[in-house]
Short mmCIF file of N, CA, C and O in Angstrom, two decimals:
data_model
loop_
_atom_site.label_atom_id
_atom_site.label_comp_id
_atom_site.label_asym_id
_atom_site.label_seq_id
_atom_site.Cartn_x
_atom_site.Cartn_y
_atom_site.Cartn_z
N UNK A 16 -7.47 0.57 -16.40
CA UNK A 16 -6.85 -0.72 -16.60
C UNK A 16 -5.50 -0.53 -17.28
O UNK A 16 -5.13 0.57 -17.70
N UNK A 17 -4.88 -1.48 -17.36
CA UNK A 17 -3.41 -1.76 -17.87
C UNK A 17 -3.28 -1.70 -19.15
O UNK A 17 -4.17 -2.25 -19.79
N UNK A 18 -2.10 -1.01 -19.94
CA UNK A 18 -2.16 -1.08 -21.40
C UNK A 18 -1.26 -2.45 -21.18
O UNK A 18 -1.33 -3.00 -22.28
N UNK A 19 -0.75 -2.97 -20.65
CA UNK A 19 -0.27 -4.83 -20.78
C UNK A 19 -1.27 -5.39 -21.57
O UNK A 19 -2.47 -5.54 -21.32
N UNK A 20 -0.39 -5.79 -22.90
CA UNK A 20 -1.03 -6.29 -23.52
C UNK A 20 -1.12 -7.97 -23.44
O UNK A 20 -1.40 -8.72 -24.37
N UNK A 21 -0.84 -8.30 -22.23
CA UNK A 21 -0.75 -10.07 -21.96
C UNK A 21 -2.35 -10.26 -20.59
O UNK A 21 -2.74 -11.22 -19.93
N UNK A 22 -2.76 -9.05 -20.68
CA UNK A 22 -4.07 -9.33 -20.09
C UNK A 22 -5.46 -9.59 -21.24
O UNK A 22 -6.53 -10.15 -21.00
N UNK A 23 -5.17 -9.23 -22.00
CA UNK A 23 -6.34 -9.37 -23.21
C UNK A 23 -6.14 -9.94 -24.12
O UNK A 23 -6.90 -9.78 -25.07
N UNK A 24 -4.77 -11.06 -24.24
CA UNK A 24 -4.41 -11.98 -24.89
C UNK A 24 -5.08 -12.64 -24.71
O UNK A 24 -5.89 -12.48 -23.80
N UNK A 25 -5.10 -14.00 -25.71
CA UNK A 25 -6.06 -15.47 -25.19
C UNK A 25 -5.14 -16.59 -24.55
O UNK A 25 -3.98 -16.96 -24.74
N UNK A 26 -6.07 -16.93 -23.81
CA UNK A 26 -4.81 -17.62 -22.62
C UNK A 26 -4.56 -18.67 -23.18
O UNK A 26 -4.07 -19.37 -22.30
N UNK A 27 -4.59 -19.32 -24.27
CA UNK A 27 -3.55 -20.23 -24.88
C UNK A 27 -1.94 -19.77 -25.23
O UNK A 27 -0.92 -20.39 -24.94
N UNK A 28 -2.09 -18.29 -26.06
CA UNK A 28 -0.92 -17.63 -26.36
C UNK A 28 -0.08 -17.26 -25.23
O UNK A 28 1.15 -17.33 -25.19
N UNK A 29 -1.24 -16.69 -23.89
CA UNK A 29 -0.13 -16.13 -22.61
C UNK A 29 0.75 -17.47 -21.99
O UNK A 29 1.92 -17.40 -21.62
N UNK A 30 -0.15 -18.80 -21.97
CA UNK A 30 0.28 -19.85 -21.10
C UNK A 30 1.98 -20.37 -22.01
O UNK A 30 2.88 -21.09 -21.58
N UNK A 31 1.84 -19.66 -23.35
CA UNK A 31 3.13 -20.20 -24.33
C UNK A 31 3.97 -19.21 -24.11
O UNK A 31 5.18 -19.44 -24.22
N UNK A 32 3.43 -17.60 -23.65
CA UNK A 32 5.02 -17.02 -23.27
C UNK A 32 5.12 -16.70 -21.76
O UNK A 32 5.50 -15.61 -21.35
N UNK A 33 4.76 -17.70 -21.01
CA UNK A 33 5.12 -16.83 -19.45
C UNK A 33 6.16 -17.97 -19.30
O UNK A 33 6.63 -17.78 -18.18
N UNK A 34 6.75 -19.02 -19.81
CA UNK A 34 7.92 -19.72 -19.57
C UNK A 34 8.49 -18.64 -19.76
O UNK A 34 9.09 -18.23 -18.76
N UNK A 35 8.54 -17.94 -20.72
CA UNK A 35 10.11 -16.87 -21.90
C UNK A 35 10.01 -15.72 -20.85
O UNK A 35 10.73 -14.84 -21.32
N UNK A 36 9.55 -15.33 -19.82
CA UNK A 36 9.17 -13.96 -19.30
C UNK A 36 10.73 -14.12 -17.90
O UNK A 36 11.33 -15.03 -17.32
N UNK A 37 10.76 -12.80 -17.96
CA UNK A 37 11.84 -12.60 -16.79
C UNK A 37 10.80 -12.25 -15.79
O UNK A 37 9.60 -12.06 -16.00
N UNK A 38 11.60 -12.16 -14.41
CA UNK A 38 10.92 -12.46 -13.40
C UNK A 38 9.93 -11.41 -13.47
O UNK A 38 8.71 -11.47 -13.47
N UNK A 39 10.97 -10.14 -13.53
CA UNK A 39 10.37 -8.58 -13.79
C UNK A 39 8.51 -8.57 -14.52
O UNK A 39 7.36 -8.28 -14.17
N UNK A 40 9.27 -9.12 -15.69
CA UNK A 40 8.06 -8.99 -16.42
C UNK A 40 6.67 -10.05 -15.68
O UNK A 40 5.49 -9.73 -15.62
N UNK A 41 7.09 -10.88 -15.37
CA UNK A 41 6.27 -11.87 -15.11
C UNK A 41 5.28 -11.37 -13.23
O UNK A 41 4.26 -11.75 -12.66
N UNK A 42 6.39 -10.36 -12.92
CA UNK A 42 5.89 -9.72 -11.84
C UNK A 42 4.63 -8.43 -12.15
O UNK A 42 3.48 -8.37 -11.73
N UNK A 43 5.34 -7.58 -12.99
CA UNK A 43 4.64 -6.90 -13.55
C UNK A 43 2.97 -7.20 -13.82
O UNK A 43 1.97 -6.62 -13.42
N UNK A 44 3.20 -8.62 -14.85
CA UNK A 44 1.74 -8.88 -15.14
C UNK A 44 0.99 -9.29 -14.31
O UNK A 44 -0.22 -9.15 -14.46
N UNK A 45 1.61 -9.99 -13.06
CA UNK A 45 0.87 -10.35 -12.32
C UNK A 45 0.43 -8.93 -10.89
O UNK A 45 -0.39 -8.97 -9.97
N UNK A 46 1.35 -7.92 -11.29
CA UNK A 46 0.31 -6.96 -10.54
C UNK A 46 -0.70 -5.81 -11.63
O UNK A 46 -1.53 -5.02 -11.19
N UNK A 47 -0.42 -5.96 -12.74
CA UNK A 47 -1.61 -5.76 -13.48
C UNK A 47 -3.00 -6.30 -13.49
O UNK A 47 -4.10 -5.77 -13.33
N UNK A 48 -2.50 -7.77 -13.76
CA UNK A 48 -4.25 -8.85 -13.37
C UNK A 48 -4.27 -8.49 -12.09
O UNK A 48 -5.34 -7.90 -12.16
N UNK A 49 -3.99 -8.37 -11.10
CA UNK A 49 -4.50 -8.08 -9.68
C UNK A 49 -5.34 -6.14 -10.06
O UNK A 49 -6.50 -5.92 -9.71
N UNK A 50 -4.76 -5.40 -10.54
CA UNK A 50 -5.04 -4.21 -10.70
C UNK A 50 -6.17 -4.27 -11.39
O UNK A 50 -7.10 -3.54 -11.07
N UNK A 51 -6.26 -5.15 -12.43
CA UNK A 51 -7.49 -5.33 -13.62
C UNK A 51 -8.59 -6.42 -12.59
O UNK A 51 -9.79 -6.36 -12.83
N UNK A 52 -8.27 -7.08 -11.83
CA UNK A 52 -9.45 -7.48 -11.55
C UNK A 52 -10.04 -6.89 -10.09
O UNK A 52 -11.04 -7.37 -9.56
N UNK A 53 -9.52 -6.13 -9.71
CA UNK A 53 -9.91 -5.20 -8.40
C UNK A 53 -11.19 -4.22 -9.69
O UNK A 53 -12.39 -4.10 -9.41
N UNK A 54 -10.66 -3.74 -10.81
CA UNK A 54 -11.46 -2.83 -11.65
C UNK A 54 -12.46 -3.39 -12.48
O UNK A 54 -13.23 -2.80 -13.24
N UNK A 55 -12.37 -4.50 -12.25
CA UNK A 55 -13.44 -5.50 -13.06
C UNK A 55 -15.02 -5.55 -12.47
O UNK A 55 -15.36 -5.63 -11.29
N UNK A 56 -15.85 -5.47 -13.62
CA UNK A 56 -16.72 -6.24 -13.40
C UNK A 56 -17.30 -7.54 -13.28
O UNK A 56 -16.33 -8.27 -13.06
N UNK A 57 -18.17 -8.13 -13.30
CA UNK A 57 -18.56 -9.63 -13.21
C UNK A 57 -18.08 -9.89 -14.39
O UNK A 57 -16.96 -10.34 -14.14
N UNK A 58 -18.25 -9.90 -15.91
CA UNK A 58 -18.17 -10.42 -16.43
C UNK A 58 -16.86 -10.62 -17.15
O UNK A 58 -16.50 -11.65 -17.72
N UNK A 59 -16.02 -9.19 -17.00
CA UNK A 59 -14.58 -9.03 -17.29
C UNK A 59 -13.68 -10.04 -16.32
O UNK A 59 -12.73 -10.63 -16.83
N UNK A 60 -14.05 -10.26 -14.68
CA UNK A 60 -13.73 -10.44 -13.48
C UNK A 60 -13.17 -12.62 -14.92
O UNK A 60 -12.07 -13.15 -15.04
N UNK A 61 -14.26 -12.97 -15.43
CA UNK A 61 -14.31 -14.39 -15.91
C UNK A 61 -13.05 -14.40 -16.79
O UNK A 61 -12.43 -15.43 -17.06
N UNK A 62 -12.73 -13.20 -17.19
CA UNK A 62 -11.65 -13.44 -17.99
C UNK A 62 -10.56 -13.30 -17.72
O UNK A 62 -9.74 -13.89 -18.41
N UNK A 63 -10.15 -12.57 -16.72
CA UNK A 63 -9.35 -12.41 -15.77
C UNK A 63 -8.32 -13.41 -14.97
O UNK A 63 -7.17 -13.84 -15.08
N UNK A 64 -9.48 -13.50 -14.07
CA UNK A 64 -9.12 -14.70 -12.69
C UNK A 64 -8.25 -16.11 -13.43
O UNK A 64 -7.48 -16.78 -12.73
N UNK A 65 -8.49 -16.42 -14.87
CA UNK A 65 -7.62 -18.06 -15.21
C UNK A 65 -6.38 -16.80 -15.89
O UNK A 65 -5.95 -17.41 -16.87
N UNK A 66 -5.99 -16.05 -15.88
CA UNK A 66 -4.67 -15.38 -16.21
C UNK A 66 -3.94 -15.47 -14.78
O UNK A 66 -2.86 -16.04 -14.56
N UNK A 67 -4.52 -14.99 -14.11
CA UNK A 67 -4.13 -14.75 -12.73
C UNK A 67 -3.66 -15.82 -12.22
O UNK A 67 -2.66 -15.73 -11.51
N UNK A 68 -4.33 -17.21 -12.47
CA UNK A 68 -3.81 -18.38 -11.96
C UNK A 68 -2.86 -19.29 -12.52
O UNK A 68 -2.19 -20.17 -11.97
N UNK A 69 -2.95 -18.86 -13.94
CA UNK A 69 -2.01 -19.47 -14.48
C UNK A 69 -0.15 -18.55 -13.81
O UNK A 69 0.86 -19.12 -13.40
N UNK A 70 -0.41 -17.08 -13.98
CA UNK A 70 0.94 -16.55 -13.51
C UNK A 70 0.93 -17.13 -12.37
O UNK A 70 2.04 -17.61 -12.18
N UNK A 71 0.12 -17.36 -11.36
CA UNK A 71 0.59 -17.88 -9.98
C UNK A 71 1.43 -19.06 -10.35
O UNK A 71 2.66 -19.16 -10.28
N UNK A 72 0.86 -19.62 -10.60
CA UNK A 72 1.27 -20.98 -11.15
C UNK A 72 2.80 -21.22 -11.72
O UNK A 72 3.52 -22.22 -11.63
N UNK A 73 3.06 -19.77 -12.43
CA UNK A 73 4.17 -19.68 -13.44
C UNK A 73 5.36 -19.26 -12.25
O UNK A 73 6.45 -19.83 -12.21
N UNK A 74 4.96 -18.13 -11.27
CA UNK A 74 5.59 -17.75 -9.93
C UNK A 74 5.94 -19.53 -9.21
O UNK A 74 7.07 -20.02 -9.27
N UNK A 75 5.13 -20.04 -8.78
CA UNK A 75 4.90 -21.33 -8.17
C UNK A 75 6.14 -21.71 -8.41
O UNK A 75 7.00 -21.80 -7.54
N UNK A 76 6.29 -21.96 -9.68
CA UNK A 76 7.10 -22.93 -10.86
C UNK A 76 8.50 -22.51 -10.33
O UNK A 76 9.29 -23.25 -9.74
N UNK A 77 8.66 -21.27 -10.61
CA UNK A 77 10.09 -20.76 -10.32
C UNK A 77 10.50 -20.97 -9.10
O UNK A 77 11.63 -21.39 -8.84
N UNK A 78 9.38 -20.63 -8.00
CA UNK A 78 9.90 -20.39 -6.68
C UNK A 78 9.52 -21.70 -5.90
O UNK A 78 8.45 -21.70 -5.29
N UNK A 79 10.24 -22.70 -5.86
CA UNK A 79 8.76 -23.93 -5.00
C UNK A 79 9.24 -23.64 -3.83
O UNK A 79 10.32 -23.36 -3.31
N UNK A 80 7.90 -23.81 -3.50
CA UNK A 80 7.93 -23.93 -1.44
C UNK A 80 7.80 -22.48 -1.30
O UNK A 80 7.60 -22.16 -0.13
N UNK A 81 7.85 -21.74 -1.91
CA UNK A 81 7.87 -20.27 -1.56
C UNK A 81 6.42 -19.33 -1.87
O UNK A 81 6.22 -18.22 -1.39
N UNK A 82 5.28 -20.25 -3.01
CA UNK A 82 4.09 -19.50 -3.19
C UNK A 82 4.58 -18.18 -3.73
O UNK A 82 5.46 -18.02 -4.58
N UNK A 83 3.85 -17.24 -3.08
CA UNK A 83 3.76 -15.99 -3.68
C UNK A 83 4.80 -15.01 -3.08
O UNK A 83 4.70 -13.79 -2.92
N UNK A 84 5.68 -15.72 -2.83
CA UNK A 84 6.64 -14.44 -1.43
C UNK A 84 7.47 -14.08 -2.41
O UNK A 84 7.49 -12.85 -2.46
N UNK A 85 8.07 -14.49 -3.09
CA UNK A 85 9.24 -13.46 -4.07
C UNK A 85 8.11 -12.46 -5.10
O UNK A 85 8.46 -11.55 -5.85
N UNK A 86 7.20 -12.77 -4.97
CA UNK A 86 5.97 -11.87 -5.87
C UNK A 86 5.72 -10.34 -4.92
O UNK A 86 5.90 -9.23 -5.42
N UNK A 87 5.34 -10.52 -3.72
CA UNK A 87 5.08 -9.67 -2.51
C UNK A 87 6.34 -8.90 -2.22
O UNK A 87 6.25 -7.68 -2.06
N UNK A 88 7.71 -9.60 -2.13
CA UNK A 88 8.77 -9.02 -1.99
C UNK A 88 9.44 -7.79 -2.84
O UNK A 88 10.10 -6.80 -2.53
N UNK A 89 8.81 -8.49 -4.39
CA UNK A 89 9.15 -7.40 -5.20
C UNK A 89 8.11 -6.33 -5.44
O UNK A 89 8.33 -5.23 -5.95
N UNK A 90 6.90 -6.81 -5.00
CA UNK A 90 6.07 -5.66 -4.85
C UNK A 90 6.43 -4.44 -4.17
O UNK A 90 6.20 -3.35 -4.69
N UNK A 91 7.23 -4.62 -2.49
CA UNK A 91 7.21 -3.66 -1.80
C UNK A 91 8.50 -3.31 -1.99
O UNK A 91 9.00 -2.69 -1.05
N UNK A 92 9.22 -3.53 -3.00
CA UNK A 92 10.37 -2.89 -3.54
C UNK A 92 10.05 -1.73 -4.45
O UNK A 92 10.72 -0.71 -4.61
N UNK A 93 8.70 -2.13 -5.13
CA UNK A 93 8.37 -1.15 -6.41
C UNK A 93 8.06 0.32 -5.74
O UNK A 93 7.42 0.23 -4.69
N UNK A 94 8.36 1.49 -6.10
CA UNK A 94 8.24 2.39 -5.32
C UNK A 94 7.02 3.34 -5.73
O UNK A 94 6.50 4.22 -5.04
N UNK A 95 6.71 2.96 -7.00
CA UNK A 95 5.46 3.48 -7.77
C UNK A 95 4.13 2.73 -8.07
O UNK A 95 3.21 3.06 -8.82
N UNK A 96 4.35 1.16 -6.96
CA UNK A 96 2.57 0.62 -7.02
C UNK A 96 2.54 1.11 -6.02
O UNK A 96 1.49 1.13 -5.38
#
């Protein structure tokens, strides 16, 4: 799993800094929670999945009409996921 420490935060604190996050970062975490919940179990999987939706959400925000495509885009830019 990820030493990101905005996956084992409590999602009151993450939902107060993913406004302040650059895209980078905000990309980042969101291919960490994807990384952490592919490695999850059931019960880790619960703590997970409302991080995950809130960054979608936070992606959403920035990009409307666009969903997850500037997320995917910068994925297949990264040359080391």
């Amino acid at each position: 799993m990820s030493t990101n420490p905005s996956i084992n935060e409590p999602v009151k604190e993450l939902t107060s800094r993913l406004g302040a996050m650059t895209d980078d970062e905000l990309f980042i975490l969101m291919n960490d929670l994807e990384q952490a919940s592919e490695a999850a179990g059931d019960d880790a999987i619960e703590e997970i999945l409302p991080r995950i939706a809130l960054t979608e959400s936070e992606i959403e925000r920035r990009y409307p009409g666009e969903l997850l495509a500037p997320y995917r885009d910068w994925k297949q830019r990264q040359p080391l996921l």
